[in-house]
Coordinates of C-alpha atoms in Angstrom, one line a residue:
Chain V
M19 CA -14.9 -10.1 -26.7
S20 CA -18.6 -9.7 -26.1
N21 CA -20.3 -7.2 -23.8
S22 CA -23.8 -7.9 -24.9
N23 CA -26.5 -9.1 -22.6
D24 CA -26.7 -12.5 -24.2
Y25 CA -23.2 -13.7 -23.6
V26 CA -23.2 -17.3 -22.4
P27 CA -20.0 -18.5 -20.7
P28 CA -18.5 -21.7 -22.0
K29 CA -18.7 -25.0 -20.0
V30 CA -15.0 -24.7 -19.1
W31 CA -13.1 -21.5 -19.0
S32 CA -10.0 -21.1 -21.1
H33 CA -7.4 -18.3 -21.3
D34 CA -8.0 -15.7 -24.0
V35 CA -4.6 -14.0 -24.2
E36 CA -6.2 -11.1 -26.1
S37 CA -8.1 -9.6 -23.2
G38 CA -6.9 -7.9 -20.0
G39 CA -6.2 -4.2 -20.7
A40 CA -3.1 -2.2 -19.6
W41 CA -1.9 -4.9 -17.3
A42 CA -2.6 -7.9 -19.6
K43 CA 1.0 -8.8 -20.0
I44 CA 1.5 -9.5 -16.3
N45 CA -1.7 -11.2 -15.5
R46 CA -1.9 -15.0 -16.0
P47 CA -4.0 -17.9 -14.8
T48 CA -1.0 -19.8 -13.3
A49 CA 1.4 -19.3 -10.5
G50 CA 5.2 -19.9 -10.1
A51 CA 8.4 -18.6 -11.5
T52 CA 8.8 -17.9 -15.2
H53 CA 12.6 -17.5 -15.2
S54 CA 15.5 -18.1 -13.0
K55 CA 17.0 -15.1 -11.3
E56 CA 18.3 -14.5 -7.7
L57 CA 17.4 -11.4 -5.7
P58 CA 20.1 -8.8 -4.9
K59 CA 21.0 -8.6 -1.2
G60 CA 22.4 -5.7 0.9
E61 CA 24.0 -5.4 4.3
N62 CA 21.1 -3.9 6.3
P63 CA 19.0 -6.0 8.7
L64 CA 15.9 -5.7 6.5
Q65 CA 15.7 -6.4 2.8
L66 CA 12.7 -5.0 1.0
Y67 CA 11.6 -5.9 -2.6
S68 CA 8.9 -3.6 -3.7
L69 CA 7.5 -0.8 -5.9
A70 CA 5.9 2.5 -4.8
T71 CA 2.3 1.4 -5.4
P72 CA 0.0 1.9 -2.4
N73 CA 0.8 -1.5 -1.0
G74 CA 4.5 -0.9 -1.3
V75 CA 4.3 2.6 0.2
K76 CA 2.6 1.2 3.4
V77 CA 5.8 -0.6 4.3
T78 CA 8.3 2.2 3.4
I79 CA 6.3 4.6 5.5
L80 CA 6.5 2.3 8.5
L81 CA 10.2 1.7 8.0
E82 CA 10.9 5.5 7.7
E83 CA 8.7 6.1 10.8
L84 CA 10.7 3.5 12.8
L85 CA 14.0 5.1 11.7
E86 CA 12.5 8.6 12.6
L87 CA 11.9 7.1 16.1
G88 CA 15.6 6.1 16.2
V89 CA 15.1 2.3 15.8
A90 CA 18.5 1.5 14.1
E91 CA 17.5 -2.1 13.6
A92 CA 14.9 -1.0 11.1
E93 CA 17.6 0.0 8.6
Y94 CA 16.8 -1.4 5.2
D95 CA 17.8 -2.0 1.6
A96 CA 14.9 -1.4 -0.8
Y97 CA 15.2 -3.0 -4.2
L98 CA 13.0 -2.3 -7.1
I99 CA 10.6 -5.0 -8.4
N100 CA 9.5 -3.7 -11.7
I101 CA 6.1 -5.5 -12.1
G102 CA 5.7 -4.2 -15.7
E103 CA 8.9 -6.1 -16.6
G104 CA 7.9 -9.3 -14.8
D105 CA 10.4 -9.1 -11.9
Q106 CA 7.8 -10.6 -9.6
F107 CA 8.0 -13.9 -11.6
A108 CA 11.7 -14.4 -11.1
S109 CA 12.6 -17.5 -9.1
G110 CA 14.3 -15.5 -6.3
F111 CA 11.2 -13.4 -5.7
V112 CA 8.7 -16.3 -6.0
A113 CA 10.8 -18.1 -3.3
I114 CA 10.0 -15.4 -0.8
N115 CA 6.5 -14.7 -2.1
P116 CA 4.7 -17.5 -4.0
N117 CA 1.9 -15.0 -4.8
S118 CA 4.2 -12.9 -7.0
K119 CA 3.0 -9.5 -5.6
I120 CA 4.9 -6.7 -4.1
P121 CA 5.9 -6.0 -1.3
A122 CA 8.0 -8.8 0.2
L123 CA 10.4 -8.5 3.1
V124 CA 13.4 -10.6 4.3
D125 CA 14.6 -10.1 7.9
Q126 CA 18.2 -11.2 7.9
S127 CA 18.9 -10.0 11.4
V128 CA 17.6 -13.3 12.7
G129 CA 18.9 -16.7 11.8
P130 CA 17.7 -18.4 9.8
A131 CA 16.3 -15.4 7.8
I132 CA 12.5 -14.9 7.9
S133 CA 10.6 -13.9 4.8
I134 CA 7.2 -12.2 4.9
F135 CA 4.7 -11.4 2.1
E136 CA 1.4 -9.4 2.1
S137 CA 1.8 -5.7 3.1
G138 CA -0.6 -6.2 6.1
A139 CA 1.5 -9.1 7.4
I140 CA 4.7 -7.1 7.0
L141 CA 3.2 -4.2 9.0
M142 CA 2.2 -6.5 11.8
Y143 CA 5.5 -8.3 11.8
L144 CA 7.5 -5.0 12.1
A145 CA 5.2 -3.4 14.6
E146 CA 5.4 -6.4 16.8
K147 CA 9.1 -6.9 16.3
F148 CA 9.9 -3.3 17.3
N149 CA 6.9 -2.8 19.7
A150 CA 5.9 0.4 17.9
F151 CA 2.9 1.9 16.2
L152 CA 0.7 -0.8 17.7
P153 CA -1.4 0.2 20.8
K154 CA -0.4 -1.5 24.0
D155 CA -3.9 -1.5 25.5
I156 CA -5.7 -4.6 24.4
A157 CA -9.0 -2.8 23.4
T158 CA -7.1 -0.2 21.3
K159 CA -4.8 -2.9 19.8
T160 CA -7.9 -4.9 18.8
Q161 CA -9.4 -1.8 17.1
C162 CA -6.1 -1.4 15.2
L163 CA -6.3 -5.0 14.1
S164 CA -9.9 -4.5 12.9
W165 CA -9.0 -1.5 10.8
L166 CA -5.8 -3.0 9.4
F167 CA -7.7 -6.1 8.2
W168 CA -10.5 -3.8 7.0
Q169 CA -8.0 -2.1 4.7
M170 CA -6.7 -5.4 3.3
G171 CA -10.2 -6.7 2.5
S172 CA -11.6 -3.4 1.2
A173 CA -8.9 -2.0 -1.0
P174 CA -9.3 -4.7 -3.7
Y175 CA -12.7 -3.1 -4.5
L176 CA -10.9 0.3 -4.8
G177 CA -7.8 -1.0 -6.7
G178 CA -8.8 -4.1 -8.5
G179 CA -12.4 -2.9 -8.9
F180 CA -12.8 0.9 -9.3
G181 CA -9.3 1.7 -10.4
H182 CA -9.3 -1.1 -13.0
F183 CA -12.6 -0.4 -14.5
Y184 CA -12.4 3.4 -14.3
S185 CA -8.8 3.8 -15.5
Y186 CA -7.1 0.7 -16.8
A187 CA -9.7 -1.5 -18.6
P188 CA -9.5 -1.3 -22.4
V189 CA -13.3 -0.7 -22.5
K190 CA -15.5 1.4 -20.2
I191 CA -18.2 -0.7 -18.8
Q192 CA -20.9 1.3 -17.1
Y193 CA -22.2 -1.6 -14.9
C194 CA -18.7 -2.1 -13.4
I195 CA -17.9 1.6 -13.0
D196 CA -21.2 2.1 -11.2
R197 CA -20.8 -1.0 -9.0
F198 CA -17.3 -0.1 -7.8
S199 CA -17.9 3.6 -7.6
M200 CA -20.7 2.9 -5.2
E201 CA -18.6 0.6 -3.1
T202 CA -15.6 3.0 -3.1
K203 CA -17.9 5.9 -1.9
R204 CA -19.4 3.7 0.8
Q205 CA -15.9 2.9 2.0
M206 CA -14.9 6.5 2.1
D207 CA -18.0 7.3 4.0
V208 CA -17.2 4.5 6.6
L209 CA -13.8 6.1 7.1
D210 CA -15.1 9.7 7.1
Q211 CA -17.7 8.9 9.8
H212 CA -15.2 7.2 11.9
L213 CA -12.7 10.1 11.7
Q214 CA -15.4 12.5 12.8
N215 CA -14.8 11.6 16.4
N216 CA -11.2 10.2 16.1
T217 CA -8.0 11.9 15.2
Y218 CA -6.5 8.7 13.9
F219 CA -8.1 5.3 13.3
C220 CA -7.4 4.1 16.8
G221 CA -8.2 7.4 18.6
D222 CA -5.3 9.6 19.5
E223 CA -2.6 7.1 18.5
Y224 CA -1.0 7.1 15.0
T225 CA -0.7 3.4 14.2
V226 CA -0.1 0.8 11.4
A227 CA -3.8 1.0 10.7
D228 CA -3.3 4.6 9.5
M229 CA -0.2 3.6 7.6
A230 CA -2.2 0.9 5.8
I231 CA -5.2 3.1 4.9
W232 CA -3.4 6.3 3.9
P233 CA -1.6 5.1 0.7
W234 CA -5.0 4.0 -0.7
Y235 CA -7.7 6.2 0.7
G236 CA -5.5 9.1 1.7
S237 CA -4.1 9.2 -1.8
L238 CA -7.6 8.9 -3.3
V239 CA -9.0 11.9 -1.4
L240 CA -5.9 14.0 -2.0
G241 CA -6.5 13.4 -5.7
N242 CA -3.5 11.3 -6.3
L243 CA -5.2 8.1 -7.4
Y244 CA -6.8 7.3 -10.7
D245 CA -7.5 11.0 -11.4
A246 CA -10.9 10.4 -9.8
G247 CA -11.1 13.2 -7.3
T248 CA -13.9 15.0 -9.1
F249 CA -15.7 11.9 -10.3
L250 CA -16.0 10.5 -6.7
D251 CA -16.4 14.0 -5.1
V252 CA -13.7 13.2 -2.7
A253 CA -13.7 16.7 -1.2
S254 CA -17.1 15.9 0.5
Y255 CA -15.4 13.5 2.8
K256 CA -14.1 16.3 5.0
N257 CA -12.8 14.3 8.0
L258 CA -11.0 11.9 5.7
V259 CA -9.4 14.8 3.9
R260 CA -8.3 16.5 7.2
W261 CA -6.7 13.2 8.3
A262 CA -5.0 12.6 4.9
K263 CA -3.5 16.1 4.9
E264 CA -2.2 15.7 8.4
I265 CA -0.4 12.4 7.7
E266 CA 0.9 13.7 4.4
K267 CA 3.0 16.3 6.3
R268 CA 5.0 13.8 8.2
P269 CA 8.6 13.6 7.1
A270 CA 8.7 9.8 7.2
V271 CA 5.6 9.7 4.9
Q272 CA 7.3 12.2 2.5
R273 CA 10.3 9.9 2.3
G274 CA 8.4 6.6 2.3
R275 CA 6.4 7.5 -0.7
M276 CA 9.5 8.2 -2.8
V277 CA 11.2 4.8 -2.3
N278 CA 11.0 2.4 -5.2
R279 CA 9.0 5.1 -7.2
T280 CA 9.6 5.1 -10.9
W281 CA 7.0 7.6 -12.1
G282 CA 6.0 11.3 -11.6
E283 CA 8.6 14.0 -11.0
L284 CA 12.2 12.8 -10.9
S285 CA 12.7 14.8 -7.7
E286 CA 10.1 12.5 -6.1
Q287 CA 11.7 9.2 -7.1
L288 CA 14.3 7.1 -5.2
H289 CA 14.5 3.9 -7.2
E290 CA 16.6 2.1 -4.6
R291 CA 17.2 2.9 -1.0
H292 CA 20.2 1.7 1.0
S293 CA 20.7 4.4 3.6
A294 CA 19.3 7.7 4.9
E295 CA 21.9 9.5 2.8
D296 CA 20.2 8.3 -0.4
F297 CA 17.4 10.8 0.0
N298 CA 20.0 13.7 -0.2
N299 CA 22.1 12.3 -3.0
K300 CA 19.5 11.4 -5.5
T301 CA 20.7 11.0 -9.1
Q302 CA 17.7 9.2 -10.7
D303 CA 17.4 8.6 -14.3
K304 CA 14.1 8.0 -16.0
I305 CA 13.2 4.3 -16.1
Chain W
M24 CA -27.3 0.9 -18.5
S25 CA -24.8 0.7 -21.3
N26 CA -22.2 -1.9 -22.0
S27 CA -21.0 -0.6 -25.3
N28 CA -17.4 0.4 -26.0
D29 CA -18.2 4.1 -26.3
Y30 CA -19.6 4.6 -22.8
V31 CA -18.3 7.9 -21.4
P32 CA -18.5 8.2 -17.6
P33 CA -20.1 11.5 -16.4
K34 CA -17.9 14.1 -14.8
V35 CA -19.3 13.3 -11.3
W36 CA -20.7 9.9 -10.4
S37 CA -24.2 9.6 -9.1
H38 CA -26.2 6.7 -7.8
D39 CA -28.4 4.9 -10.3
V40 CA -30.7 2.8 -8.1
E41 CA -31.6 0.6 -11.0
S42 CA -28.3 -1.2 -11.2
G43 CA -26.7 -3.8 -8.9
G44 CA -28.0 -7.3 -9.5
A45 CA -29.1 -9.8 -6.9
W46 CA -27.6 -7.8 -4.0
A47 CA -28.7 -4.4 -5.2
K48 CA -31.0 -3.8 -2.3
I49 CA -28.3 -4.1 0.3
N50 CA -25.6 -2.1 -1.6
R51 CA -25.5 1.6 -1.2
P52 CA -22.9 4.4 -1.5
T53 CA -23.2 5.6 2.1
A54 CA -22.3 4.2 5.5
G55 CA -24.0 4.2 8.9
A56 CA -27.2 2.9 10.5
T57 CA -30.6 3.0 8.6
H58 CA -32.7 2.2 11.6
S59 CA -32.5 2.0 15.4
K60 CA -32.3 -1.6 16.8
E61 CA -30.3 -3.1 19.6
L62 CA -28.4 -6.4 19.3
P63 CA -29.6 -9.4 21.4
K64 CA -27.1 -10.6 24.0
G65 CA -26.6 -13.9 25.7
E66 CA -24.8 -15.2 28.7
N67 CA -21.7 -16.8 27.1
P68 CA -18.3 -15.0 27.2
L69 CA -18.3 -14.4 23.4
Q70 CA -21.2 -12.9 21.4
L71 CA -21.1 -13.5 17.6
Y72 CA -23.2 -11.7 15.1
S73 CA -22.9 -13.4 11.8
L74 CA -24.2 -15.4 8.8
A75 CA -22.8 -18.7 7.4
T76 CA -21.1 -17.1 4.3
P77 CA -17.4 -18.0 3.9
N78 CA -16.3 -15.0 6.1
G79 CA -18.8 -16.0 8.8
V80 CA -17.8 -19.7 8.7
K81 CA -14.1 -18.9 9.4
V82 CA -15.0 -17.7 12.9
T83 CA -17.5 -20.5 13.8
I84 CA -14.9 -23.1 12.7
L85 CA -12.3 -21.5 15.0
L86 CA -14.7 -21.3 17.9
E87 CA -15.8 -24.9 17.5
E88 CA -12.1 -26.0 17.2
L89 CA -11.4 -24.1 20.5
L90 CA -14.3 -25.9 22.2
E91 CA -13.1 -29.2 20.8
L92 CA -9.8 -28.5 22.5
G93 CA -11.6 -28.0 25.7
V94 CA -11.3 -24.2 26.0
A95 CA -14.5 -23.4 28.0
E96 CA -13.9 -19.6 27.7
A97 CA -14.6 -19.9 24.0
E98 CA -18.3 -20.7 24.6
Y99 CA -20.4 -18.4 22.4
D100 CA -23.8 -17.2 21.5
A101 CA -24.2 -16.9 17.7
Y102 CA -27.0 -14.6 16.5
L103 CA -28.1 -14.4 13.0
I104 CA -27.5 -11.2 10.9
N105 CA -29.7 -11.6 7.9
I106 CA -28.0 -9.4 5.4
G107 CA -30.8 -9.8 2.8
E108 CA -33.1 -8.1 5.4
G109 CA -30.7 -5.3 6.2
D110 CA -29.8 -6.4 9.8
Q111 CA -26.3 -5.1 9.2
F112 CA -27.6 -1.6 9.0
A113 CA -29.3 -1.7 12.5
S114 CA -27.8 0.8 14.9
G115 CA -26.7 -1.9 17.3
F116 CA -24.7 -3.7 14.7
V117 CA -23.2 -0.6 13.2
A118 CA -22.0 0.3 16.7
I119 CA -19.8 -2.8 16.8
N120 CA -19.0 -2.7 13.1
P121 CA -19.1 0.6 11.3
N122 CA -18.5 -1.3 8.0
S123 CA -21.8 -3.1 8.2
K124 CA -20.4 -6.5 7.2
I125 CA -20.6 -9.9 9.0
P126 CA -19.0 -11.3 11.1
A127 CA -18.6 -9.1 14.2
L128 CA -17.7 -10.3 17.7
V129 CA -18.1 -9.0 21.2
D130 CA -15.9 -10.3 24.0
Q131 CA -17.9 -9.6 27.2
S132 CA -15.5 -11.7 29.4
V133 CA -13.3 -8.7 29.8
G134 CA -14.4 -5.3 31.2
P135 CA -15.2 -3.1 29.4
A136 CA -16.3 -5.4 26.6
I137 CA -14.2 -5.5 23.4
S138 CA -15.7 -5.5 20.0
I139 CA -13.9 -6.7 16.9
F140 CA -14.8 -6.7 13.2
E141 CA -13.3 -8.2 10.0
S142 CA -13.1 -12.0 10.1
G143 CA -9.2 -12.0 9.9
A144 CA -9.0 -9.7 12.9
I145 CA -11.4 -11.9 14.8
L146 CA -9.3 -15.0 14.0
M147 CA -6.1 -13.2 15.2
Y148 CA -7.8 -11.9 18.4
L149 CA -9.1 -15.3 19.4
A150 CA -5.9 -17.2 18.5
E151 CA -3.9 -14.8 20.5
K152 CA -6.3 -14.7 23.4
F153 CA -6.4 -18.5 23.7
N154 CA -2.8 -19.1 22.5
A155 CA -4.0 -21.7 20.0
F156 CA -3.9 -22.4 16.3
L157 CA -1.1 -19.9 15.9
P158 CA 2.4 -21.2 15.7
K159 CA 4.7 -20.5 18.6
D160 CA 7.9 -20.4 16.5
I161 CA 8.4 -16.9 15.1
A162 CA 9.3 -18.1 11.5
T163 CA 6.2 -20.3 11.3
K164 CA 4.0 -17.7 13.0
T165 CA 5.1 -15.2 10.4
Q166 CA 4.3 -17.6 7.6
C167 CA 0.8 -18.0 9.2
L168 CA 0.4 -14.2 9.2
S169 CA 1.4 -14.0 5.5
W170 CA -1.2 -16.6 4.5
L171 CA -3.9 -15.1 6.7
F172 CA -3.4 -11.7 5.1
W173 CA -3.1 -13.3 1.7
Q174 CA -6.6 -14.7 2.1
M175 CA -8.1 -11.3 3.2
G176 CA -6.6 -9.5 0.2
S177 CA -7.2 -12.2 -2.4
A178 CA -10.8 -13.5 -1.7
P179 CA -12.4 -10.2 -2.8
Y180 CA -11.3 -11.2 -6.4
L181 CA -13.0 -14.6 -5.9
G182 CA -16.1 -13.3 -4.1
G183 CA -16.7 -9.7 -5.2
G184 CA -15.1 -10.4 -8.6
F185 CA -15.6 -13.9 -9.9
G186 CA -18.6 -14.8 -7.8
H187 CA -20.4 -11.6 -8.6
F188 CA -19.8 -11.6 -12.3
Y189 CA -20.3 -15.3 -12.9
S190 CA -23.3 -15.8 -10.6
Y191 CA -25.0 -12.7 -9.3
A192 CA -24.7 -9.9 -11.8
P193 CA -27.9 -9.2 -13.8
V194 CA -25.9 -9.4 -17.1
K195 CA -23.1 -11.7 -18.1
I196 CA -20.1 -9.6 -19.1
Q197 CA -17.4 -11.6 -20.8
Y198 CA -14.6 -9.2 -20.0
C199 CA -15.3 -9.4 -16.3
I200 CA -15.8 -13.2 -16.2
D201 CA -12.5 -13.6 -18.1
R202 CA -10.6 -11.2 -15.8
F203 CA -11.8 -12.8 -12.5
S204 CA -11.7 -16.4 -13.7
M205 CA -8.0 -15.9 -14.6
E206 CA -7.2 -14.4 -11.2
T207 CA -9.2 -17.1 -9.4
K208 CA -7.4 -19.8 -11.2
R209 CA -4.0 -18.1 -10.5
Q210 CA -4.9 -18.0 -6.8
M211 CA -5.9 -21.7 -6.8
D212 CA -2.6 -22.5 -8.4
V213 CA -0.7 -20.5 -5.8
L214 CA -2.4 -22.5 -3.1
D215 CA -2.0 -25.8 -4.9
Q216 CA 1.7 -25.4 -5.5
H217 CA 2.3 -24.4 -1.8
L218 CA 0.3 -27.5 -0.7
Q219 CA 2.5 -29.8 -2.8
N220 CA 5.1 -29.7 -0.1
N221 CA 3.0 -28.8 2.9
T222 CA 0.3 -30.7 4.7
Y223 CA -1.3 -27.4 5.9
F224 CA -0.4 -23.7 5.0
C225 CA 2.2 -23.5 7.8
G226 CA 3.7 -26.9 7.3
D227 CA 2.5 -29.7 9.7
E228 CA 0.5 -27.3 11.9
Y229 CA -3.3 -26.7 11.3
T230 CA -3.7 -23.0 12.0
V231 CA -6.0 -20.0 11.6
A232 CA -4.5 -19.6 8.1
D233 CA -6.2 -22.9 7.1
M234 CA -9.4 -21.8 8.8
A235 CA -9.4 -18.5 6.8
I236 CA -8.6 -20.1 3.4
W237 CA -10.9 -23.2 3.7
P238 CA -14.3 -21.6 3.6
W239 CA -13.4 -19.8 0.4
Y240 CA -11.0 -21.9 -1.6
G241 CA -11.8 -25.2 0.1
S242 CA -15.5 -24.7 -0.7
L243 CA -14.6 -23.7 -4.2
V244 CA -12.6 -26.8 -5.0
L245 CA -15.2 -29.0 -3.3
G246 CA -17.8 -27.6 -5.7
N247 CA -19.8 -25.8 -3.1
L248 CA -19.3 -22.2 -4.3
Y249 CA -21.0 -20.5 -7.3
D250 CA -21.6 -23.9 -9.0
A251 CA -18.3 -23.2 -10.7
G252 CA -16.4 -26.5 -10.3
T253 CA -16.5 -27.5 -13.9
F254 CA -16.1 -24.0 -15.3
L255 CA -12.9 -23.4 -13.3
D256 CA -11.7 -27.1 -13.6
V257 CA -11.2 -27.2 -9.8
A258 CA -10.4 -30.9 -9.9
S259 CA -7.0 -30.2 -11.5
Y260 CA -5.8 -28.5 -8.3
K261 CA -5.1 -31.9 -6.7
N262 CA -3.1 -30.8 -3.6
L263 CA -5.8 -28.2 -2.8
V264 CA -8.5 -30.8 -3.2
R265 CA -6.6 -33.2 -0.9
W266 CA -6.2 -30.4 1.8
A267 CA -9.9 -29.3 1.4
K268 CA -11.2 -32.9 1.9
E269 CA -9.0 -33.5 4.9
I270 CA -10.2 -30.3 6.7
E271 CA -13.8 -31.0 5.7
K272 CA -13.8 -34.2 7.8
R273 CA -13.0 -32.4 11.1
P274 CA -16.0 -32.4 13.5
A275 CA -15.5 -28.8 14.4
V276 CA -15.6 -27.8 10.8
Q277 CA -18.8 -29.8 10.3
R278 CA -20.4 -28.0 13.2
G279 CA -18.9 -24.6 12.3
R280 CA -20.3 -24.5 8.8
M281 CA -23.9 -25.1 10.1
V282 CA -24.0 -22.1 12.5
N283 CA -26.0 -19.1 11.3
R284 CA -26.8 -21.0 8.1
T285 CA -30.2 -20.3 6.5
W286 CA -30.0 -22.1 3.2
G287 CA -29.4 -25.7 1.9
E288 CA -30.8 -28.7 3.7
L289 CA -32.6 -28.0 6.9
S290 CA -30.5 -30.7 8.6
E291 CA -27.4 -28.6 7.9
Q292 CA -28.8 -25.4 9.4
L293 CA -28.5 -24.1 12.9
H294 CA -29.8 -20.5 12.8
E295 CA -28.7 -19.6 16.3
R296 CA -26.2 -21.3 18.5
H297 CA -26.1 -20.9 22.3
S298 CA -24.6 -24.1 23.6
A299 CA -23.1 -27.4 22.3
E300 CA -26.5 -29.0 22.9
D301 CA -28.0 -27.0 20.1
F302 CA -26.4 -29.2 17.5
N303 CA -28.4 -32.2 18.8
N304 CA -31.7 -30.5 19.4
K305 CA -32.2 -28.7 16.1
T306 CA -35.7 -27.7 15.2
Q307 CA -35.1 -25.3 12.4
D308 CA -37.8 -23.8 10.3
K309 CA -37.3 -22.5 6.9
I310 CA -36.3 -18.8 6.8

């Protein structure tokens, strides 16, 4: 591997299995299933296949918020997809998400069952299905749509950019850390300025836009992502910190972030979730 | 700037104005307006502020497709936002898109006017407003949503990742080119495998999902993005190439890609668009 200024790419790229850093084993240049294995299936209307990364947590927060509202049809089974073990390349998972990324959802309350992939699409699907956490007024709903899509298009610079080069890459490359730090700070400033005059992203209403943005940018300013709080001076984004702390207090958020979590304190992990009772009867072993 | 293996990031990141490559002048770590300037405004129901990058072209393709269908309410004025000149940091633009990225749309056919940012949100807004290019059947509509969000979350790895490090960065860094080439090829393979059994992304229906994916991945396999056709062996993704060529032939696509375009052949540029006539009466000067 060369980092020198005179590197000349070959005419045609080919896969060098040596490179890739901490996630090298699960990254590959091809798509599709690597092995045959069906997905487990429970009795609840919704079947979630996920992991408590920020993209996974978006969906478990919305599901717990819906249950908190009393929407019984939002009951769900959450199964663990261990991406470090390659579960996302099993034939059953690829059948519901050809992109092999968590989260993926199956709604078996309708016939035939509907499967959905991409966290943003899952949020939209559930918000529309249950007519909740999506503004009714068209102007505010449109604002919600803008911020929801903003999150989807922006977080790759935080996760696949900053997080990768600051935390995971096998070599620290200054150009990359500078590039993605600058963009991450710009994004935090966009959010911070907006929250100066808004309680939530769509004014006074707590919506799926907040649920999409919180697990990424909320975690970041609360110091829970990439251990980068000091490096990015997250405390200076005061409106964003205020918003992040407010959302963190919500009981549904506290529960949502535990589901399919396999790291951190054992008391904060619930590897699988099949009913509300599971939060009280946790007997998790280390994975 | 150091690319060596022993680079140690500082405790707190600070902005080094020297780094950044071809787009260094327009990247900054803060948000908000840099100067006071109002946006121009025309008489049509929809006001678009954009540039013919892939994200801009998504929207002009949809607008031209709607007009092709005979939807008169989709008539639009398209104004040029020259991102190289910093137009996206003008106060008028920031007021409709605090994220300072093209495209942004104002619907002045409703009162009060509604503004929308993020290309994916604009596609959803227009498809729902005009009840077109979005499947009616809930299962197919959900599939459309999944692929639309897939595009939004995936293209940053193609554009901000591969495109940046392969084409724009001031230094060729092998680790980065390898990382993002691998991901771009995986993404093309995801699309290619899906199109093996589907005419379009949602089966037989041409939808906003195709319009979102085509300007990025269609352009890439047609050899029109980053001059990377050979490097990424795009010809091997045969289903994706078949789909890209089919969509390229559509008259609305031919028109859509010309709007707000300021590079390439002068005959392919229409800097501003205010009516269908403009495509026939083009007198563009070089910008």
